[in-house]
Amino acid sequence: MKKLILLLAILCLTSIINPIASFSQKMNEEDVKKNLPHMLGANNVGKEFWFSIPPCALDWSGGFPNFIKLYITAATKTLVTIEVPGKGYKTLKMTIPNDVIEVNIEPTVGQAYNHDPYKLAPPETVYPGAGIHIYADDPLVVYCIVRYQATSDGFLALPVSSLGREYIVATYPDMSAMYPSWKDFPSEVTITAAYDNTEVMFSIGGNVLTKTSGGNKTGTTLQATMNAGDVWTFATTGDEADLTGSKVRSSKPVAVVSANYCANIPTNNRWCDYCVEMDIPTFTWGKILHVGQIHNRRYPSIVRIFAKEPNTTIFRDGKQIGTIQTAGGVIGRAYLEMRMVGMNEKPRSIVLSGDKPIGVTLYNCGTEEDQNSNYNSDPFFMAITPIEQYQKQITFCTPGIYGATGFPENYLNLVYETDEYGLMPDDVEFAEVQAGQYVWSKVRSKFAGIDELFRYDIDGRKYALKMITLPHDGVYKIRAKKPFACYSYGYSFCDSYGYPTSAALADLEKPDTIPPLPI
């Protein structure tokens, strides 16, 4: 579980917001040109957000107060409204410039419905006004943390301005057969409308065992008309039922969040954990993705690969491994699932690519297969960033910052382009905050060890994976002259988190060939 982990990235976007804040001051044309690229890349920053979380287990908390926690940051002092219109909830908070404010929402308010594992989830239903709505006059960054006693997870919220009209769901199958005391650990999806009169279609994917709690099976397309704030919920019923591969299409942008109530990964590998992610619209998908191995795991991770277009050929390290026949649908035809490498091989990093845009989700497996009862980790799934969305600077912090519940193990997977000798360039730098200032050092000097070269080059360029063990909780920054990707993850006993340290969401469907003329 990513307990409070998306706090990790809260400062990540502070560095993105700063250029925006500077526009409140007088600037000349050269200043505008210098800062405009940062503004155009600030896809996680927005003035309005809509989303809803799929239900998480409430019954295991033993009296511990469960909350949906919102962490909000802004570059300015601005009044933020947080509401769930359909449940009569509304609160106002004032941001602290370049700092974080916290909002706690009771699960009965923040979830469209509550679910316990002793019952089946309700059938697919549109809940009027049940979405969480956040808005302000100035740009915000928002993280949602599902913080329950026995299970937690979270995600970076995408603003309305970065939502899409097409998604392919990435969740995981029901594995309640492994826990006979309980009845239902469903694969889950919520769709939240951002605008009135939005026509939404949900085409059920999954596998031959997939059936929703409303009795609809794979291949069925359902349709609903939604207004702003309405939440359409889906959950499976039955062992191994899965909503992965389901396709969401809409007439106007919507927010899609996929989860598993408590996932074994794979389904016969204990122990389970709540997993949730806000899905990324297909217009941001690319053709080449570096997938780094996860630190200190006995076996390679699982990946699921999706195609934006039919008949997409998939390659691993440049060698064809399959074809995805449909964009959305059932496993085998619409998406591939596999270990990154064979179970008899030592875990290593790989390059996944397609002749058309693809999406990839990495699944960190449960600890039972490691055969070590003292091992720290737990299931999580994490979207992988295509090379087309790499960035030159990111800022982040660890979960233990600001007194939050931390993790004893915090790692970074840094994917970077090497120099001509296959080594890390000298310009890749790492900084941590000391006495309020960033203190910089060379990554290759600060963090010893041999980096792992990816076996497949990209247009003659070599890439490598640097595994970084963070020395302590804190606020950090990484920068380089060439774009890179970075992933944050960490472990505690029966607990974990993992997600892209920062995410760019450029529209790759529209070629950007004309430079902007700032005025």
PDB file of N, CA, C and O in Angstrom, residues 30-54:
ATOM      1  N   GLU A  30      11.534  37.596 -22.696  1.00  0.00           N
ATOM      2  CA  GLU A  30      12.504  36.531 -22.504  1.00  0.00           C
ATOM      3  C   GLU A  30      12.161  35.687 -21.286  1.00  0.00           C
ATOM      4  O   GLU A  30      12.336  34.470 -21.283  1.00  0.00           O
ATOM      5  N   ASP A  31      11.639  36.331 -20.234  1.00  0.00           N
ATOM      6  CA  ASP A  31      11.207  35.583 -19.057  1.00  0.00           C
ATOM      7  C   ASP A  31      10.060  34.652 -19.410  1.00  0.00           C
ATOM      8  O   ASP A  31       9.996  33.509 -18.962  1.00  0.00           O
ATOM      9  N   VAL A  32       9.130  35.175 -20.215  1.00  0.00           N
ATOM     10  CA  VAL A  32       7.990  34.363 -20.620  1.00  0.00           C
ATOM     11  C   VAL A  32       8.470  33.150 -21.405  1.00  0.00           C
ATOM     12  O   VAL A  32       8.051  32.011 -21.163  1.00  0.00           O
ATOM     13  N   LYS A  33       9.356  33.361 -22.352  1.00  0.00           N
ATOM     14  CA  LYS A  33       9.858  32.255 -23.166  1.00  0.00           C
ATOM     15  C   LYS A  33      10.568  31.217 -22.308  1.00  0.00           C
ATOM     16  O   LYS A  33      10.468  30.018 -22.550  1.00  0.00           O
ATOM     17  N   LYS A  34      11.285  31.684 -21.289  1.00  0.00           N
ATOM     18  CA  LYS A  34      12.028  30.774 -20.422  1.00  0.00           C
ATOM     19  C   LYS A  34      11.103  29.911 -19.589  1.00  0.00           C
ATOM     20  O   LYS A  34      11.357  28.721 -19.371  1.00  0.00           O
ATOM     21  N   ASN A  35      10.008  30.498 -19.095  1.00  0.00           N
ATOM     22  CA  ASN A  35       9.123  29.786 -18.183  1.00  0.00           C
ATOM     23  C   ASN A  35       7.994  29.046 -18.877  1.00  0.00           C
ATOM     24  O   ASN A  35       7.420  28.127 -18.307  1.00  0.00           O
ATOM     25  N   LEU A  36       7.670  29.424 -20.114  1.00  0.00           N
ATOM     26  CA  LEU A  36       6.523  28.829 -20.783  1.00  0.00           C
ATOM     27  C   LEU A  36       6.618  27.321 -20.923  1.00  0.00           C
ATOM     28  O   LEU A  36       5.635  26.620 -20.687  1.00  0.00           O
ATOM     29  N   PRO A  37       7.775  26.736 -21.274  1.00  0.00           N
ATOM     30  CA  PRO A  37       7.828  25.269 -21.366  1.00  0.00           C
ATOM     31  C   PRO A  37       7.455  24.584 -20.060  1.00  0.00           C
ATOM     32  O   PRO A  37       6.822  23.538 -20.065  1.00  0.00           O
ATOM     33  N   HIS A  38       7.845  25.163 -18.913  1.00  0.00           N
ATOM     34  CA  HIS A  38       7.484  24.569 -17.632  1.00  0.00           C
ATOM     35  C   HIS A  38       5.983  24.626 -17.425  1.00  0.00           C
ATOM     36  O   HIS A  38       5.373  23.707 -16.913  1.00  0.00           O
ATOM     37  N   MET A  39       5.366  25.733 -17.833  1.00  0.00           N
ATOM     38  CA  MET A  39       3.919  25.857 -17.669  1.00  0.00           C
ATOM     39  C   MET A  39       3.184  24.839 -18.540  1.00  0.00           C
ATOM     40  O   MET A  39       2.227  24.216 -18.113  1.00  0.00           O
ATOM     41  N   LEU A  40       3.661  24.707 -19.781  1.00  0.00           N
ATOM     42  CA  LEU A  40       2.991  23.789 -20.695  1.00  0.00           C
ATOM     43  C   LEU A  40       3.095  22.351 -20.219  1.00  0.00           C
ATOM     44  O   LEU A  40       2.262  21.522 -20.548  1.00  0.00           O
ATOM     45  N   GLY A  41       4.116  22.036 -19.430  1.00  0.00           N
ATOM     46  CA  GLY A  41       4.288  20.679 -18.943  1.00  0.00           C
ATOM     47  C   GLY A  41       3.623  20.414 -17.609  1.00  0.00           C
ATOM     48  O   GLY A  41       3.730  19.321 -17.078  1.00  0.00           O
ATOM     49  N   ALA A  42       2.953  21.421 -17.060  1.00  0.00           N
ATOM     50  CA  ALA A  42       2.397  21.281 -15.713  1.00  0.00           C
ATOM     51  C   ALA A  42       1.036  20.608 -15.761  1.00  0.00           C
ATOM     52  O   ALA A  42       0.032  21.183 -15.372  1.00  0.00           O
ATOM     53  N   ASN A  43       0.985  19.372 -16.240  1.00  0.00           N
ATOM     54  CA  ASN A  43      -0.294  18.719 -16.472  1.00  0.00           C
ATOM     55  C   ASN A  43      -0.977  18.243 -15.205  1.00  0.00           C
ATOM     56  O   ASN A  43      -2.141  17.881 -15.230  1.00  0.00           O
ATOM     57  N   ASN A  44      -0.257  18.181 -14.091  1.00  0.00           N
ATOM     58  CA  ASN A  44      -0.881  17.763 -12.844  1.00  0.00           C
ATOM     59  C   ASN A  44      -1.433  18.944 -12.057  1.00  0.00           C
ATOM     60  O   ASN A  44      -2.004  18.754 -10.995  1.00  0.00           O
ATOM     61  N   VAL A  45      -1.247  20.133 -12.566  1.00  0.00           N
ATOM     62  CA  VAL A  45      -1.679  21.345 -11.884  1.00  0.00           C
ATOM     63  C   VAL A  45      -2.985  21.818 -12.496  1.00  0.00           C
ATOM     64  O   VAL A  45      -3.134  21.866 -13.714  1.00  0.00           O
ATOM     65  N   GLY A  46      -3.952  22.170 -11.677  1.00  0.00           N
ATOM     66  CA  GLY A  46      -5.221  22.647 -12.206  1.00  0.00           C
ATOM     67  C   GLY A  46      -6.019  23.386 -11.154  1.00  0.00           C
ATOM     68  O   GLY A  46      -5.707  23.366  -9.967  1.00  0.00           O
ATOM     69  N   LYS A  47      -7.078  24.025 -11.596  1.00  0.00           N
ATOM     70  CA  LYS A  47      -7.950  24.789 -10.707  1.00  0.00           C
ATOM     71  C   LYS A  47      -9.202  24.018 -10.310  1.00  0.00           C
ATOM     72  O   LYS A  47      -9.940  24.470  -9.432  1.00  0.00           O
ATOM     73  N   GLU A  48      -9.448  22.872 -10.976  1.00  0.00           N
ATOM     74  CA  GLU A  48     -10.654  22.103 -10.669  1.00  0.00           C
ATOM     75  C   GLU A  48     -10.371  20.609 -10.814  1.00  0.00           C
ATOM     76  O   GLU A  48      -9.683  20.185 -11.752  1.00  0.00           O
ATOM     77  N   PHE A  49     -10.898  19.817  -9.875  1.00  0.00           N
ATOM     78  CA  PHE A  49     -10.698  18.370  -9.855  1.00  0.00           C
ATOM     79  C   PHE A  49     -12.032  17.691  -9.562  1.00  0.00           C
ATOM     80  O   PHE A  49     -12.823  18.161  -8.737  1.00  0.00           O
ATOM     81  N   TRP A  50     -12.265  16.576 -10.241  1.00  0.00           N
ATOM     82  CA  TRP A  50     -13.381  15.671  -9.936  1.00  0.00           C
ATOM     83  C   TRP A  50     -12.836  14.249  -9.911  1.00  0.00           C
ATOM     84  O   TRP A  50     -12.088  13.848 -10.807  1.00  0.00           O
ATOM     85  N   PHE A  51     -13.189  13.454  -8.912  1.00  0.00           N
ATOM     86  CA  PHE A  51     -12.841  12.030  -8.891  1.00  0.00           C
ATOM     87  C   PHE A  51     -13.633  11.357  -7.783  1.00  0.00           C
ATOM     88  O   PHE A  51     -14.264  12.006  -6.947  1.00  0.00           O
ATOM     89  N   SER A  52     -13.575  10.024  -7.763  1.00  0.00           N
ATOM     90  CA  SER A  52     -14.191   9.235  -6.689  1.00  0.00           C
ATOM     91  C   SER A  52     -13.366   7.982  -6.496  1.00  0.00           C
ATOM     92  O   SER A  52     -12.899   7.377  -7.466  1.00  0.00           O
ATOM     93  N   ILE A  53     -13.180   7.564  -5.250  1.00  0.00           N
ATOM     94  CA  ILE A  53     -12.376   6.374  -4.994  1.00  0.00           C
ATOM     95  C   ILE A  53     -13.259   5.131  -4.942  1.00  0.00           C
ATOM     96  O   ILE A  53     -14.365   5.166  -4.396  1.00  0.00           O
ATOM     97  N   PRO A  54     -12.812   4.015  -5.501  1.00  0.00           N
ATOM     98  CA  PRO A  54     -13.505   2.735  -5.290  1.00  0.00           C
ATOM     99  C   PRO A  54     -13.403   2.340  -3.819  1.00  0.00           C
ATOM    100  O   PRO A  54     -12.426   2.678  -3.143  1.00  0.00           O
TER     101      PRO A  54
END
